[in-house]
PDB file of C-alpha atoms in Angstrom:
ATOM      1  CA  UNK F   1      36.548 -73.872 -54.612  1.00 54.00           C
ATOM      2  CA  UNK F   2      38.619 -70.980 -54.873  1.00 57.00           C
ATOM      3  CA  UNK F   3      38.542 -67.850 -52.874  1.00 57.00           C
ATOM      4  CA  UNK F   4      37.623 -65.664 -55.752  1.00 59.00           C
ATOM      5  CA  UNK F   5      34.279 -67.398 -56.264  1.00 65.00           C
ATOM      6  CA  UNK F   6      33.203 -66.738 -52.711  1.00 72.00           C
ATOM      7  CA  UNK F   7      31.497 -63.505 -52.064  1.00 73.00           C
ATOM      8  CA  UNK F   8      32.734 -61.500 -49.220  1.00 73.00           C
ATOM      9  CA  UNK F   9      29.833 -60.809 -46.985  1.00 73.00           C
ATOM     10  CA  UNK F  10      29.971 -57.983 -44.547  1.00 74.00           C
ATOM     11  CA  UNK F  11      29.105 -58.849 -41.074  1.00 75.00           C
ATOM     12  CA  UNK F  12      25.681 -57.482 -40.050  1.00 75.00           C
ATOM     13  CA  UNK F  13      25.963 -55.282 -37.048  1.00 74.00           C
ATOM     14  CA  UNK F  14      23.219 -55.335 -34.502  1.00 75.00           C
ATOM     15  CA  UNK F  15      21.925 -51.747 -34.537  1.00 77.00           C
ATOM     16  CA  UNK F  16      20.260 -50.908 -31.323  1.00 80.00           C
ATOM     17  CA  UNK F  17      19.091 -47.413 -30.324  1.00 81.00           C
ATOM     18  CA  UNK F  18      19.384 -46.454 -26.701  1.00 83.00           C
ATOM     19  CA  UNK F  19      16.243 -44.445 -25.774  1.00 85.00           C
ATOM     20  CA  UNK F  20      17.266 -43.597 -22.223  1.00 88.00           C
ATOM     21  CA  UNK F  21      18.285 -40.044 -23.077  1.00 89.00           C
ATOM     22  CA  UNK F  22      15.087 -39.427 -25.052  1.00 91.00           C
ATOM     23  CA  UNK F  23      12.922 -40.597 -22.146  1.00 92.00           C
ATOM     24  CA  UNK F  24      14.803 -38.310 -19.769  1.00 92.00           C
ATOM     25  CA  UNK F  25      14.369 -35.326 -22.079  1.00 93.00           C
ATOM     26  CA  UNK F  26      10.667 -36.146 -22.489  1.00 94.00           C
ATOM     27  CA  UNK F  27      10.108 -36.155 -18.742  1.00 94.00           C
ATOM     28  CA  UNK F  28      11.984 -32.878 -18.366  1.00 95.00           C
ATOM     29  CA  UNK F  29       9.814 -31.286 -21.071  1.00 95.00           C
ATOM     30  CA  UNK F  30       6.628 -32.549 -19.444  1.00 96.00           C
ATOM     31  CA  UNK F  31       7.689 -31.110 -16.085  1.00 95.00           C
ATOM     32  CA  UNK F  32       8.717 -27.826 -17.713  1.00 95.00           C
ATOM     33  CA  UNK F  33       5.356 -27.349 -19.449  1.00 93.00           C
ATOM     34  CA  UNK F  34       3.431 -28.297 -16.311  1.00 93.00           C
ATOM     35  CA  UNK F  35       5.306 -25.673 -14.276  1.00 93.00           C
ATOM     36  CA  UNK F  36       4.969 -23.011 -16.971  1.00 92.00           C
ATOM     37  CA  UNK F  37       1.261 -23.756 -17.279  1.00 90.00           C
ATOM     38  CA  UNK F  38       0.757 -23.396 -13.541  1.00 88.00           C
ATOM     39  CA  UNK F  39       2.769 -20.183 -13.304  1.00 86.00           C
ATOM     40  CA  UNK F  40       1.036 -18.552 -16.267  1.00 84.00           C
ATOM     41  CA  UNK F  41      -2.428 -18.799 -14.717  1.00 80.00           C
ATOM     42  CA  UNK F  42      -3.778 -15.351 -13.815  1.00 77.00           C
ATOM     43  CA  UNK F  43      -3.809 -14.591 -10.131  1.00 72.00           C
ATOM     44  CA  UNK F  44      -6.672 -12.647  -8.604  1.00 68.00           C
ATOM     45  CA  UNK F  45      -8.799 -12.143  -5.565  1.00 61.00           C
ATOM     46  CA  UNK F  46     -11.917 -14.185  -5.030  1.00 62.00           C
ATOM     47  CA  UNK F  47     -15.118 -12.242  -5.481  1.00 59.00           C
ATOM     48  CA  UNK F  48     -18.200 -13.900  -4.120  1.00 57.00           C
ATOM     49  CA  UNK F  49     -21.383 -12.989  -5.960  1.00 54.00           C
ATOM     50  CA  UNK F  50     -24.903 -14.265  -5.448  1.00 53.00           C
ATOM     51  CA  UNK F  51     -25.763 -17.508  -7.274  1.00 54.00           C
ATOM     52  CA  UNK F  52     -27.951 -15.791  -9.846  1.00 52.00           C
ATOM     53  CA  UNK F  53     -25.367 -13.072 -10.521  1.00 48.00           C
ATOM     54  CA  UNK F  54     -27.697 -10.239  -9.482  1.00 49.00           C
ATOM     55  CA  UNK F  55     -26.545  -7.925  -6.753  1.00 48.00           C
ATOM     56  CA  UNK F  56     -29.480  -6.451  -4.897  1.00 49.00           C
ATOM     57  CA  UNK F  57     -29.030  -3.677  -2.393  1.00 50.00           C
ATOM     58  CA  UNK F  58     -31.827  -3.125   0.041  1.00 48.00           C
ATOM     59  CA  UNK F  59     -32.483  -1.075   3.112  1.00 49.00           C
ATOM     60  CA  UNK F  60     -30.157  -1.605   6.011  1.00 49.00           C
ATOM     61  CA  UNK F  61     -32.728  -0.792   8.675  1.00 49.00           C
ATOM     62  CA  UNK F  62     -32.301  -4.157  10.358  1.00 58.00           C
ATOM     63  CA  UNK F  63     -28.535  -3.632  10.848  1.00 64.00           C
ATOM     64  CA  UNK F  64     -27.357  -1.793  13.922  1.00 68.00           C
ATOM     65  CA  UNK F  65     -25.454   1.356  12.903  1.00 71.00           C
ATOM     66  CA  UNK F  66     -22.859   0.459  15.552  1.00 73.00           C
ATOM     67  CA  UNK F  67     -21.729  -2.399  13.277  1.00 76.00           C
ATOM     68  CA  UNK F  68     -21.256  -0.205  10.189  1.00 80.00           C
ATOM     69  CA  UNK F  69     -17.848   1.131   9.240  1.00 81.00           C
ATOM     70  CA  UNK F  70     -17.585   3.057   5.967  1.00 84.00           C
ATOM     71  CA  UNK F  71     -14.363   3.628   4.039  1.00 85.00           C
ATOM     72  CA  UNK F  72     -14.393   6.341   1.366  1.00 84.00           C
ATOM     73  CA  UNK F  73     -11.565   6.143  -1.188  1.00 85.00           C
ATOM     74  CA  UNK F  74     -10.635   9.420  -2.864  1.00 81.00           C
ATOM     75  CA  UNK F  75      -7.933  10.811  -5.123  1.00 81.00           C
ATOM     76  CA  UNK F  76      -4.255  10.953  -4.106  1.00 80.00           C
ATOM     77  CA  UNK F  77      -4.561   7.790  -1.959  1.00 79.00           C
ATOM     78  CA  UNK F  78      -6.756   9.662   0.528  1.00 83.00           C
ATOM     79  CA  UNK F  79      -9.016   7.579   2.764  1.00 84.00           C
ATOM     80  CA  UNK F  80     -11.845   8.952   4.897  1.00 82.00           C
ATOM     81  CA  UNK F  81     -13.641   6.683   7.344  1.00 83.00           C
ATOM     82  CA  UNK F  82     -16.597   6.982   9.678  1.00 82.00           C
ATOM     83  CA  UNK F  83     -18.587   4.691  11.930  1.00 81.00           C
ATOM     84  CA  UNK F  84     -22.353   4.361  11.807  1.00 78.00           C
ATOM     85  CA  UNK F  85     -24.408   6.519   9.457  1.00 77.00           C
ATOM     86  CA  UNK F  86     -22.910   9.840   8.355  1.00 72.00           C
ATOM     87  CA  UNK F  87     -26.114  11.725   9.246  1.00 73.00           C
ATOM     88  CA  UNK F  88     -25.667  10.505  12.833  1.00 71.00           C
ATOM     89  CA  UNK F  89     -22.042   9.383  13.056  1.00 72.00           C
ATOM     90  CA  UNK F  90     -20.834   7.481  16.095  1.00 77.00           C
ATOM     91  CA  UNK F  91     -17.562   9.382  15.813  1.00 78.00           C
ATOM     92  CA  UNK F  92     -16.360  12.140  13.512  1.00 79.00           C
ATOM     93  CA  UNK F  93     -14.900  11.155  10.112  1.00 81.00           C
ATOM     94  CA  UNK F  94     -11.149  10.545  10.085  1.00 81.00           C
ATOM     95  CA  UNK F  95      -8.509  10.712   7.348  1.00 82.00           C
ATOM     96  CA  UNK F  96      -5.983   7.916   6.852  1.00 80.00           C
ATOM     97  CA  UNK F  97      -3.206   6.780   4.560  1.00 78.00           C
ATOM     98  CA  UNK F  98      -2.544   3.266   3.313  1.00 79.00           C
ATOM     99  CA  UNK F  99      -0.161   1.103   5.289  1.00 74.00           C
ATOM    100  CA  UNK F 100       0.170  -0.829   8.507  1.00 75.00           C
ATOM    101  CA  UNK F 101       0.263   2.310  10.658  1.00 78.00           C
ATOM    102  CA  UNK F 102      -2.636   3.891   8.785  1.00 81.00           C
ATOM    103  CA  UNK F 103      -5.834   2.233   7.663  1.00 82.00           C
ATOM    104  CA  UNK F 104      -4.753  -1.281   8.672  1.00 82.00           C
ATOM    105  CA  UNK F 105      -4.315  -0.287  12.311  1.00 84.00           C
ATOM    106  CA  UNK F 106      -7.674   1.496  12.269  1.00 84.00           C
ATOM    107  CA  UNK F 107      -9.493  -1.472  10.697  1.00 83.00           C
ATOM    108  CA  UNK F 108      -8.085  -3.825  13.338  1.00 84.00           C
ATOM    109  CA  UNK F 109      -9.095  -1.372  16.086  1.00 85.00           C
ATOM    110  CA  UNK F 110     -12.646  -0.968  14.720  1.00 84.00           C
ATOM    111  CA  UNK F 111     -13.049  -4.715  14.325  1.00 84.00           C
ATOM    112  CA  UNK F 112     -12.035  -5.243  17.932  1.00 85.00           C
ATOM    113  CA  UNK F 113     -14.288  -2.434  19.236  1.00 82.00           C
ATOM    114  CA  UNK F 114     -17.338  -3.641  17.328  1.00 79.00           C
ATOM    115  CA  UNK F 115     -16.729  -7.261  18.329  1.00 81.00           C
ATOM    116  CA  UNK F 116     -16.537  -6.231  21.997  1.00 82.00           C
ATOM    117  CA  UNK F 117     -19.737  -4.195  21.637  1.00 78.00           C
ATOM    118  CA  UNK F 118     -21.613  -7.101  20.008  1.00 78.00           C
ATOM    119  CA  UNK F 119     -20.480  -9.461  22.778  1.00 80.00           C
ATOM    120  CA  UNK F 120     -21.752  -6.954  25.374  1.00 81.00           C
ATOM    121  CA  UNK F 121     -25.217  -6.839  23.732  1.00 76.00           C
ATOM    122  CA  UNK F 122     -25.401 -10.631  23.550  1.00 77.00           C
ATOM    123  CA  UNK F 123     -24.639 -11.214  19.861  1.00 76.00           C
ATOM    124  CA  UNK F 124     -21.064 -12.512  19.804  1.00 71.00           C
ATOM    125  CA  UNK F 125     -21.322 -13.940  16.289  1.00 72.00           C
ATOM    126  CA  UNK F 126     -22.205 -10.560  14.753  1.00 76.00           C
ATOM    127  CA  UNK F 127     -19.218  -8.497  13.733  1.00 77.00           C
ATOM    128  CA  UNK F 128     -18.171  -5.495  11.744  1.00 80.00           C
ATOM    129  CA  UNK F 129     -19.757  -4.635   8.401  1.00 81.00           C
ATOM    130  CA  UNK F 130     -17.448  -2.576   6.192  1.00 84.00           C
ATOM    131  CA  UNK F 131     -18.828  -0.495   3.322  1.00 85.00           C
ATOM    132  CA  UNK F 132     -16.130   0.449   0.798  1.00 86.00           C
ATOM    133  CA  UNK F 133     -16.984   3.389  -1.437  1.00 85.00           C
ATOM    134  CA  UNK F 134     -14.398   4.235  -4.105  1.00 84.00           C
ATOM    135  CA  UNK F 135     -14.926   7.647  -5.677  1.00 81.00           C
ATOM    136  CA  UNK F 136     -14.642   8.237  -9.398  1.00 78.00           C
ATOM    137  CA  UNK F 137     -11.340  10.010  -8.702  1.00 80.00           C
ATOM    138  CA  UNK F 138      -9.750   7.099  -6.838  1.00 81.00           C
ATOM    139  CA  UNK F 139      -7.647   4.629  -8.768  1.00 83.00           C
ATOM    140  CA  UNK F 140      -8.069   0.877  -9.096  1.00 84.00           C
ATOM    141  CA  UNK F 141      -4.941   0.174  -7.053  1.00 84.00           C
ATOM    142  CA  UNK F 142      -6.563   1.857  -4.035  1.00 83.00           C
ATOM    143  CA  UNK F 143      -9.511  -0.546  -4.287  1.00 85.00           C
ATOM    144  CA  UNK F 144      -7.169  -3.535  -4.554  1.00 85.00           C
ATOM    145  CA  UNK F 145      -5.161  -2.268  -1.568  1.00 85.00           C
ATOM    146  CA  UNK F 146      -8.252  -1.833   0.613  1.00 83.00           C
ATOM    147  CA  UNK F 147      -9.465  -5.320  -0.349  1.00 85.00           C
ATOM    148  CA  UNK F 148      -6.051  -6.623   0.712  1.00 86.00           C
ATOM    149  CA  UNK F 149      -6.527  -4.844   4.039  1.00 84.00           C
ATOM    150  CA  UNK F 150      -9.890  -6.600   4.453  1.00 84.00           C
ATOM    151  CA  UNK F 151      -8.185  -9.949   3.865  1.00 85.00           C
ATOM    152  CA  UNK F 152      -5.350  -9.131   6.289  1.00 86.00           C
ATOM    153  CA  UNK F 153      -7.802  -8.059   9.010  1.00 82.00           C
ATOM    154  CA  UNK F 154      -9.996 -11.091   8.259  1.00 84.00           C
ATOM    155  CA  UNK F 155     -13.085  -8.951   7.661  1.00 82.00           C
ATOM    156  CA  UNK F 156     -15.682 -11.356   6.280  1.00 80.00           C
ATOM    157  CA  UNK F 157     -18.554  -8.942   5.708  1.00 80.00           C
ATOM    158  CA  UNK F 158     -17.810  -6.048   3.406  1.00 82.00           C
ATOM    159  CA  UNK F 159     -19.422  -4.461   0.404  1.00 82.00           C
ATOM    160  CA  UNK F 160     -18.227  -2.286  -2.456  1.00 83.00           C
ATOM    161  CA  UNK F 161     -20.698   0.474  -3.244  1.00 81.00           C
ATOM    162  CA  UNK F 162     -20.300   3.166  -5.883  1.00 78.00           C
ATOM    163  CA  UNK F 163     -23.145   5.422  -4.761  1.00 76.00           C
ATOM    164  CA  UNK F 164     -22.590   8.381  -2.467  1.00 73.00           C
ATOM    165  CA  UNK F 165     -25.021  10.203  -0.242  1.00 75.00           C
ATOM    166  CA  UNK F 166     -25.040  13.989  -0.447  1.00 69.00           C
ATOM    167  CA  UNK F 167     -23.290  14.166   2.949  1.00 73.00           C
ATOM    168  CA  UNK F 168     -20.517  11.874   1.683  1.00 72.00           C
ATOM    169  CA  UNK F 169     -20.078  13.958  -1.463  1.00 72.00           C
ATOM    170  CA  UNK F 170     -19.722  17.082   0.702  1.00 71.00           C
ATOM    171  CA  UNK F 171     -17.256  15.270   2.926  1.00 71.00           C
ATOM    172  CA  UNK F 172     -15.096  14.279  -0.059  1.00 72.00           C
ATOM    173  CA  UNK F 173     -15.313  17.795  -1.506  1.00 69.00           C
ATOM    174  CA  UNK F 174     -13.952  19.311   1.722  1.00 71.00           C
ATOM    175  CA  UNK F 175     -10.191  18.989   1.653  1.00 58.00           C
TER     176      UNK F 175
END
């Protein structure tokens, strides 16, 4: 046999693909999309509505006026508050600004006063009831800010009402 009759065969190389880098990149992509998905969810405040979705407002005759605290939101970030019913207010209406030295301080003070009063009349579990009334001239940010103040002060019972009595309309009209 001579060498020319033999075919020269190339040696087969064992081709092996290392997938370690691909697995690492896959895990990084999964983590990236999980984080992006979590961060892209809209953030908002919880709004509790009745189970059937209907909001029914009825007479408040069974609620002591001493528990009521009304916050009127008006244009130019103006806030007017009063305690009780405006026809027979417990104290005269006051004007406030947003911030920790403004409405926040007043809400904390009112909460404390009403809680002390309810303890003195033998109903320690009853607390303040805040009625928030944004006017048509107030902006949405004012409503969000006052809801933040309710959360900061841990006010559990509050309501947003868009109807004004004639006395409240006169009060807002007076600058």
